[in-house]
């Protein structure tokens, strides 16, 4: 699938839905397209910077895992062309991202912090 035929995220909260669709389809390039070229993704001890490293991260992840359950998409916090997006995974962990509106009106992630575990009470 070429980037020209991929729909962009029309709103910040659409990024999580597109992530889930593309991850379950095994679409590494589609996942990379959700990020700005110089974005940073953090997942545990892994920090990937830029499209090449993000691509390598998702290629490895999709090679090991084929099913991604839908997350609960929480309302974003917006300030003009910047938004914080949130998704709660079925196991209770959170994914928190910073997204930016692009010149074409679509949204891409700039910073992605995957899997923040809630503190135990």
PDB file of N, CA and C in Angstrom, residues 13-76:
ATOM      1  N   UNK A  13      -7.564  12.025  17.760  1.00  0.00           N
ATOM      2  CA  UNK A  13      -8.063  10.771  18.324  1.00  0.00           C
ATOM      3  C   UNK A  13      -8.181   9.658  17.284  1.00  0.00           C
ATOM      4  N   UNK A  14      -8.133   9.994  16.005  1.00  0.00           N
ATOM      5  CA  UNK A  14      -8.186   8.980  14.944  1.00  0.00           C
ATOM      6  C   UNK A  14      -6.876   8.214  14.818  1.00  0.00           C
ATOM      7  N   UNK A  15      -5.788   8.754  15.343  1.00  0.00           N
ATOM      8  CA  UNK A  15      -4.494   8.078  15.228  1.00  0.00           C
ATOM      9  C   UNK A  15      -4.518   6.694  15.878  1.00  0.00           C
ATOM     10  N   UNK A  16      -5.123   6.558  17.053  1.00  0.00           N
ATOM     11  CA  UNK A  16      -5.162   5.260  17.739  1.00  0.00           C
ATOM     12  C   UNK A  16      -5.972   4.246  16.936  1.00  0.00           C
ATOM     13  N   UNK A  17      -7.070   4.679  16.335  1.00  0.00           N
ATOM     14  CA  UNK A  17      -7.876   3.767  15.511  1.00  0.00           C
ATOM     15  C   UNK A  17      -7.076   3.299  14.304  1.00  0.00           C
ATOM     16  N   UNK A  18      -6.390   4.231  13.646  1.00  0.00           N
ATOM     17  CA  UNK A  18      -5.570   3.868  12.493  1.00  0.00           C
ATOM     18  C   UNK A  18      -4.415   2.963  12.905  1.00  0.00           C
ATOM     19  N   UNK A  19      -3.836   3.232  14.081  1.00  0.00           N
ATOM     20  CA  UNK A  19      -2.776   2.358  14.578  1.00  0.00           C
ATOM     21  C   UNK A  19      -3.282   0.927  14.685  1.00  0.00           C
ATOM     22  N   UNK A  20      -4.439   0.757  15.325  1.00  0.00           N
ATOM     23  CA  UNK A  20      -4.985  -0.585  15.532  1.00  0.00           C
ATOM     24  C   UNK A  20      -5.262  -1.284  14.205  1.00  0.00           C
ATOM     25  N   UNK A  21      -5.874  -0.584  13.265  1.00  0.00           N
ATOM     26  CA  UNK A  21      -6.165  -1.169  11.951  1.00  0.00           C
ATOM     27  C   UNK A  21      -4.895  -1.594  11.243  1.00  0.00           C
ATOM     28  N   UNK A  22      -3.903  -0.731  11.223  1.00  0.00           N
ATOM     29  CA  UNK A  22      -2.665  -1.002  10.489  1.00  0.00           C
ATOM     30  C   UNK A  22      -1.818  -2.069  11.175  1.00  0.00           C
ATOM     31  N   UNK A  23      -1.782  -2.059  12.503  1.00  0.00           N
ATOM     32  CA  UNK A  23      -1.027  -3.088  13.222  1.00  0.00           C
ATOM     33  C   UNK A  23      -1.643  -4.457  12.964  1.00  0.00           C
ATOM     34  N   UNK A  24      -2.963  -4.560  13.034  1.00  0.00           N
ATOM     35  CA  UNK A  24      -3.626  -5.845  12.803  1.00  0.00           C
ATOM     36  C   UNK A  24      -3.513  -6.303  11.355  1.00  0.00           C
ATOM     37  N   UNK A  25      -3.297  -5.367  10.436  1.00  0.00           N
ATOM     38  CA  UNK A  25      -3.097  -5.713   9.027  1.00  0.00           C
ATOM     39  C   UNK A  25      -1.627  -6.031   8.723  1.00  0.00           C
ATOM     40  N   UNK A  26      -0.744  -5.865   9.716  1.00  0.00           N
ATOM     41  CA  UNK A  26       0.681  -6.096   9.492  1.00  0.00           C
ATOM     42  C   UNK A  26       1.325  -5.038   8.619  1.00  0.00           C
ATOM     43  N   UNK A  27       0.777  -3.832   8.623  1.00  0.00           N
ATOM     44  CA  UNK A  27       1.199  -2.749   7.734  1.00  0.00           C
ATOM     45  C   UNK A  27       2.246  -1.856   8.408  1.00  0.00           C
ATOM     46  N   UNK A  28       3.506  -2.264   8.333  1.00  0.00           N
ATOM     47  CA  UNK A  28       4.586  -1.505   8.957  1.00  0.00           C
ATOM     48  C   UNK A  28       4.653  -0.089   8.400  1.00  0.00           C
ATOM     49  N   UNK A  29       4.607   0.053   7.078  1.00  0.00           N
ATOM     50  CA  UNK A  29       4.701   1.388   6.473  1.00  0.00           C
ATOM     51  C   UNK A  29       3.517   2.257   6.875  1.00  0.00           C
ATOM     52  N   UNK A  30       2.354   1.647   7.023  1.00  0.00           N
ATOM     53  CA  UNK A  30       1.191   2.398   7.486  1.00  0.00           C
ATOM     54  C   UNK A  30       1.368   2.913   8.903  1.00  0.00           C
ATOM     55  N   UNK A  31       2.014   2.116   9.758  1.00  0.00           N
ATOM     56  CA  UNK A  31       2.303   2.560  11.119  1.00  0.00           C
ATOM     57  C   UNK A  31       3.303   3.709  11.105  1.00  0.00           C
ATOM     58  N   UNK A  32       4.356   3.582  10.315  1.00  0.00           N
ATOM     59  CA  UNK A  32       5.369   4.633  10.225  1.00  0.00           C
ATOM     60  C   UNK A  32       4.737   5.933   9.739  1.00  0.00           C
ATOM     61  N   UNK A  33       3.763   5.847   8.837  1.00  0.00           N
ATOM     62  CA  UNK A  33       3.105   7.036   8.283  1.00  0.00           C
ATOM     63  C   UNK A  33       2.303   7.807   9.334  1.00  0.00           C
ATOM     64  N   UNK A  34       2.063   7.212  10.500  1.00  0.00           N
ATOM     65  CA  UNK A  34       1.353   7.898  11.573  1.00  0.00           C
ATOM     66  C   UNK A  34       2.255   8.868  12.338  1.00  0.00           C
ATOM     67  N   UNK A  35       3.545   8.841  12.038  1.00  0.00           N
ATOM     68  CA  UNK A  35       4.540   9.640  12.759  1.00  0.00           C
ATOM     69  C   UNK A  35       5.173  10.690  11.854  1.00  0.00           C
ATOM     70  N   UNK A  36       5.542  11.826  12.447  1.00  0.00           N
ATOM     71  CA  UNK A  36       6.354  12.802  11.732  1.00  0.00           C
ATOM     72  C   UNK A  36       7.737  12.187  11.483  1.00  0.00           C
ATOM     73  N   UNK A  37       8.452  12.657  10.459  1.00  0.00           N
ATOM     74  CA  UNK A  37       9.751  12.058  10.120  1.00  0.00           C
ATOM     75  C   UNK A  37      10.771  12.024  11.257  1.00  0.00           C
ATOM     76  N   UNK A  38      10.744  12.986  12.159  1.00  0.00           N
ATOM     77  CA  UNK A  38      11.719  13.032  13.259  1.00  0.00           C
ATOM     78  C   UNK A  38      11.097  12.655  14.605  1.00  0.00           C
ATOM     79  N   UNK A  39       9.976  11.947  14.576  1.00  0.00           N
ATOM     80  CA  UNK A  39       9.264  11.576  15.800  1.00  0.00           C
ATOM     81  C   UNK A  39      10.111  10.666  16.683  1.00  0.00           C
ATOM     82  N   UNK A  40       9.709  10.597  17.955  1.00  0.00           N
ATOM     83  CA  UNK A  40      10.354   9.726  18.936  1.00  0.00           C
ATOM     84  C   UNK A  40       9.303   8.792  19.510  1.00  0.00           C
ATOM     85  N   UNK A  41       9.626   7.510  19.558  1.00  0.00           N
ATOM     86  CA  UNK A  41       8.752   6.489  20.125  1.00  0.00           C
ATOM     87  C   UNK A  41       9.505   5.816  21.260  1.00  0.00           C
ATOM     88  N   UNK A  42       8.891   5.740  22.436  1.00  0.00           N
ATOM     89  CA  UNK A  42       9.496   5.061  23.578  1.00  0.00           C
ATOM     90  C   UNK A  42       8.595   3.909  23.992  1.00  0.00           C
ATOM     91  N   UNK A  43       9.198   2.727  24.105  1.00  0.00           N
ATOM     92  CA  UNK A  43       8.473   1.527  24.527  1.00  0.00           C
ATOM     93  C   UNK A  43       9.385   0.758  25.475  1.00  0.00           C
ATOM     94  N   UNK A  44       9.194   0.966  26.768  1.00  0.00           N
ATOM     95  CA  UNK A  44      10.081   0.323  27.732  1.00  0.00           C
ATOM     96  C   UNK A  44      11.489   0.864  27.585  1.00  0.00           C
ATOM     97  N   UNK A  45      12.437  -0.032  27.388  1.00  0.00           N
ATOM     98  CA  UNK A  45      13.841   0.383  27.249  1.00  0.00           C
ATOM     99  C   UNK A  45      14.187   0.834  25.844  1.00  0.00           C
ATOM    100  N   UNK A  46      13.284   0.617  24.910  1.00  0.00           N
ATOM    101  CA  UNK A  46      13.537   0.969  23.514  1.00  0.00           C
ATOM    102  C   UNK A  46      13.112   2.411  23.268  1.00  0.00           C
ATOM    103  N   UNK A  47      13.993   3.189  22.675  1.00  0.00           N
ATOM    104  CA  UNK A  47      13.649   4.528  22.211  1.00  0.00           C
ATOM    105  C   UNK A  47      14.040   4.582  20.743  1.00  0.00           C
ATOM    106  N   UNK A  48      13.053   4.803  19.894  1.00  0.00           N
ATOM    107  CA  UNK A  48      13.281   4.882  18.452  1.00  0.00           C
ATOM    108  C   UNK A  48      13.073   6.323  18.011  1.00  0.00           C
ATOM    109  N   UNK A  49      14.050   6.858  17.275  1.00  0.00           N
ATOM    110  CA  UNK A  49      13.967   8.233  16.784  1.00  0.00           C
ATOM    111  C   UNK A  49      13.983   8.243  15.267  1.00  0.00           C
ATOM    112  N   UNK A  50      12.993   8.878  14.683  1.00  0.00           N
ATOM    113  CA  UNK A  50      12.925   8.987  13.229  1.00  0.00           C
ATOM    114  C   UNK A  50      12.293   7.765  12.575  1.00  0.00           C
ATOM    115  N   UNK A  51      11.898   7.964  11.330  1.00  0.00           N
ATOM    116  CA  UNK A  51      11.181   6.917  10.605  1.00  0.00           C
ATOM    117  C   UNK A  51      11.945   5.606  10.497  1.00  0.00           C
ATOM    118  N   UNK A  52      13.257   5.643  10.254  1.00  0.00           N
ATOM    119  CA  UNK A  52      14.012   4.396  10.078  1.00  0.00           C
ATOM    120  C   UNK A  52      13.979   3.551  11.349  1.00  0.00           C
ATOM    121  N   UNK A  53      14.211   4.162  12.497  1.00  0.00           N
ATOM    122  CA  UNK A  53      14.198   3.414  13.757  1.00  0.00           C
ATOM    123  C   UNK A  53      12.785   2.982  14.138  1.00  0.00           C
ATOM    124  N   UNK A  54      11.793   3.824  13.889  1.00  0.00           N
ATOM    125  CA  UNK A  54      10.401   3.453  14.169  1.00  0.00           C
ATOM    126  C   UNK A  54       9.995   2.292  13.272  1.00  0.00           C
ATOM    127  N   UNK A  55      10.402   2.327  12.012  1.00  0.00           N
ATOM    128  CA  UNK A  55      10.125   1.230  11.076  1.00  0.00           C
ATOM    129  C   UNK A  55      10.730  -0.077  11.598  1.00  0.00           C
ATOM    130  N   UNK A  56      11.978  -0.032  12.034  1.00  0.00           N
ATOM    131  CA  UNK A  56      12.646  -1.227  12.553  1.00  0.00           C
ATOM    132  C   UNK A  56      11.924  -1.754  13.794  1.00  0.00           C
ATOM    133  N   UNK A  57      11.490  -0.853  14.674  1.00  0.00           N
ATOM    134  CA  UNK A  57      10.759  -1.263  15.875  1.00  0.00           C
ATOM    135  C   UNK A  57       9.481  -1.998  15.503  1.00  0.00           C
ATOM    136  N   UNK A  58       8.684  -1.419  14.595  1.00  0.00           N
ATOM    137  CA  UNK A  58       7.416  -2.051  14.237  1.00  0.00           C
ATOM    138  C   UNK A  58       7.610  -3.315  13.401  1.00  0.00           C
ATOM    139  N   UNK A  59       8.624  -3.361  12.572  1.00  0.00           N
ATOM    140  CA  UNK A  59       8.897  -4.590  11.811  1.00  0.00           C
ATOM    141  C   UNK A  59       9.186  -5.730  12.781  1.00  0.00           C
ATOM    142  N   UNK A  60       9.980  -5.462  13.809  1.00  0.00           N
ATOM    143  CA  UNK A  60      10.281  -6.480  14.817  1.00  0.00           C
ATOM    144  C   UNK A  60       9.031  -6.859  15.604  1.00  0.00           C
ATOM    145  N   UNK A  61       8.268  -5.860  16.029  1.00  0.00           N
ATOM    146  CA  UNK A  61       7.051  -6.121  16.810  1.00  0.00           C
ATOM    147  C   UNK A  61       6.054  -6.957  16.009  1.00  0.00           C
ATOM    148  N   UNK A  62       5.812  -6.580  14.762  1.00  0.00           N
ATOM    149  CA  UNK A  62       4.832  -7.307  13.955  1.00  0.00           C
ATOM    150  C   UNK A  62       5.316  -8.705  13.581  1.00  0.00           C
ATOM    151  N   UNK A  63       6.618  -8.918  13.541  1.00  0.00           N
ATOM    152  CA  UNK A  63       7.147 -10.256  13.284  1.00  0.00           C
ATOM    153  C   UNK A  63       6.878 -11.182  14.472  1.00  0.00           C
ATOM    154  N   UNK A  64       6.749 -10.614  15.666  1.00  0.00           N
ATOM    155  CA  UNK A  64       6.534 -11.406  16.878  1.00  0.00           C
ATOM    156  C   UNK A  64       5.077 -11.467  17.312  1.00  0.00           C
ATOM    157  N   UNK A  65       4.261 -10.546  16.848  1.00  0.00           N
ATOM    158  CA  UNK A  65       2.882 -10.450  17.332  1.00  0.00           C
ATOM    159  C   UNK A  65       1.960 -10.120  16.176  1.00  0.00           C
ATOM    160  N   UNK A  66       0.830 -10.807  16.116  1.00  0.00           N
ATOM    161  CA  UNK A  66      -0.064 -10.591  14.973  1.00  0.00           C
ATOM    162  C   UNK A  66      -1.427 -10.031  15.355  1.00  0.00           C
ATOM    163  N   UNK A  67      -1.741  -9.965  16.650  1.00  0.00           N
ATOM    164  CA  UNK A  67      -3.058  -9.464  17.047  1.00  0.00           C
ATOM    165  C   UNK A  67      -2.911  -8.348  18.063  1.00  0.00           C
ATOM    166  N   UNK A  68      -3.601  -7.255  17.793  1.00  0.00           N
ATOM    167  CA  UNK A  68      -3.571  -6.092  18.659  1.00  0.00           C
ATOM    168  C   UNK A  68      -5.006  -5.752  19.034  1.00  0.00           C
ATOM    169  N   UNK A  69      -5.388  -5.965  20.299  1.00  0.00           N
ATOM    170  CA  UNK A  69      -6.768  -5.669  20.693  1.00  0.00           C
ATOM    171  C   UNK A  69      -7.043  -4.170  20.628  1.00  0.00           C
ATOM    172  N   UNK A  70      -8.280  -3.845  20.379  1.00  0.00           N
ATOM    173  CA  UNK A  70      -8.674  -2.435  20.310  1.00  0.00           C
ATOM    174  C   UNK A  70      -8.503  -1.782  21.675  1.00  0.00           C
ATOM    175  N   UNK A  71      -8.017  -0.572  21.676  1.00  0.00           N
ATOM    176  CA  UNK A  71      -7.840   0.200  22.903  1.00  0.00           C
ATOM    177  C   UNK A  71      -9.024   1.143  23.075  1.00  0.00           C
ATOM    178  N   UNK A  72      -9.260   1.532  24.306  1.00  0.00           N
ATOM    179  CA  UNK A  72     -10.255   2.570  24.591  1.00  0.00           C
ATOM    180  C   UNK A  72      -9.596   3.910  24.284  1.00  0.00           C
ATOM    181  N   UNK A  73     -10.146   4.624  23.331  1.00  0.00           N
ATOM    182  CA  UNK A  73      -9.574   5.910  22.934  1.00  0.00           C
ATOM    183  C   UNK A  73     -10.184   6.993  23.821  1.00  0.00           C
ATOM    184  N   UNK A  74      -9.323   7.655  24.585  1.00  0.00           N
ATOM    185  CA  UNK A  74      -9.764   8.698  25.503  1.00  0.00           C
ATOM    186  C   UNK A  74      -9.710  10.052  24.805  1.00  0.00           C
ATOM    187  N   UNK A  75     -10.488  11.023  25.259  1.00  0.00           N
ATOM    188  CA  UNK A  75     -10.502  12.338  24.601  1.00  0.00           C
ATOM    189  C   UNK A  75      -9.122  12.991  24.641  1.00  0.00           C
ATOM    190  N   UNK A  76      -8.705  13.594  23.537  1.00  0.00           N
ATOM    191  CA  UNK A  76      -7.409  14.274  23.522  1.00  0.00           C
ATOM    192  C   UNK A  76      -7.484  15.627  24.234  1.00  0.00           C
TER     193      UNK A  76
END
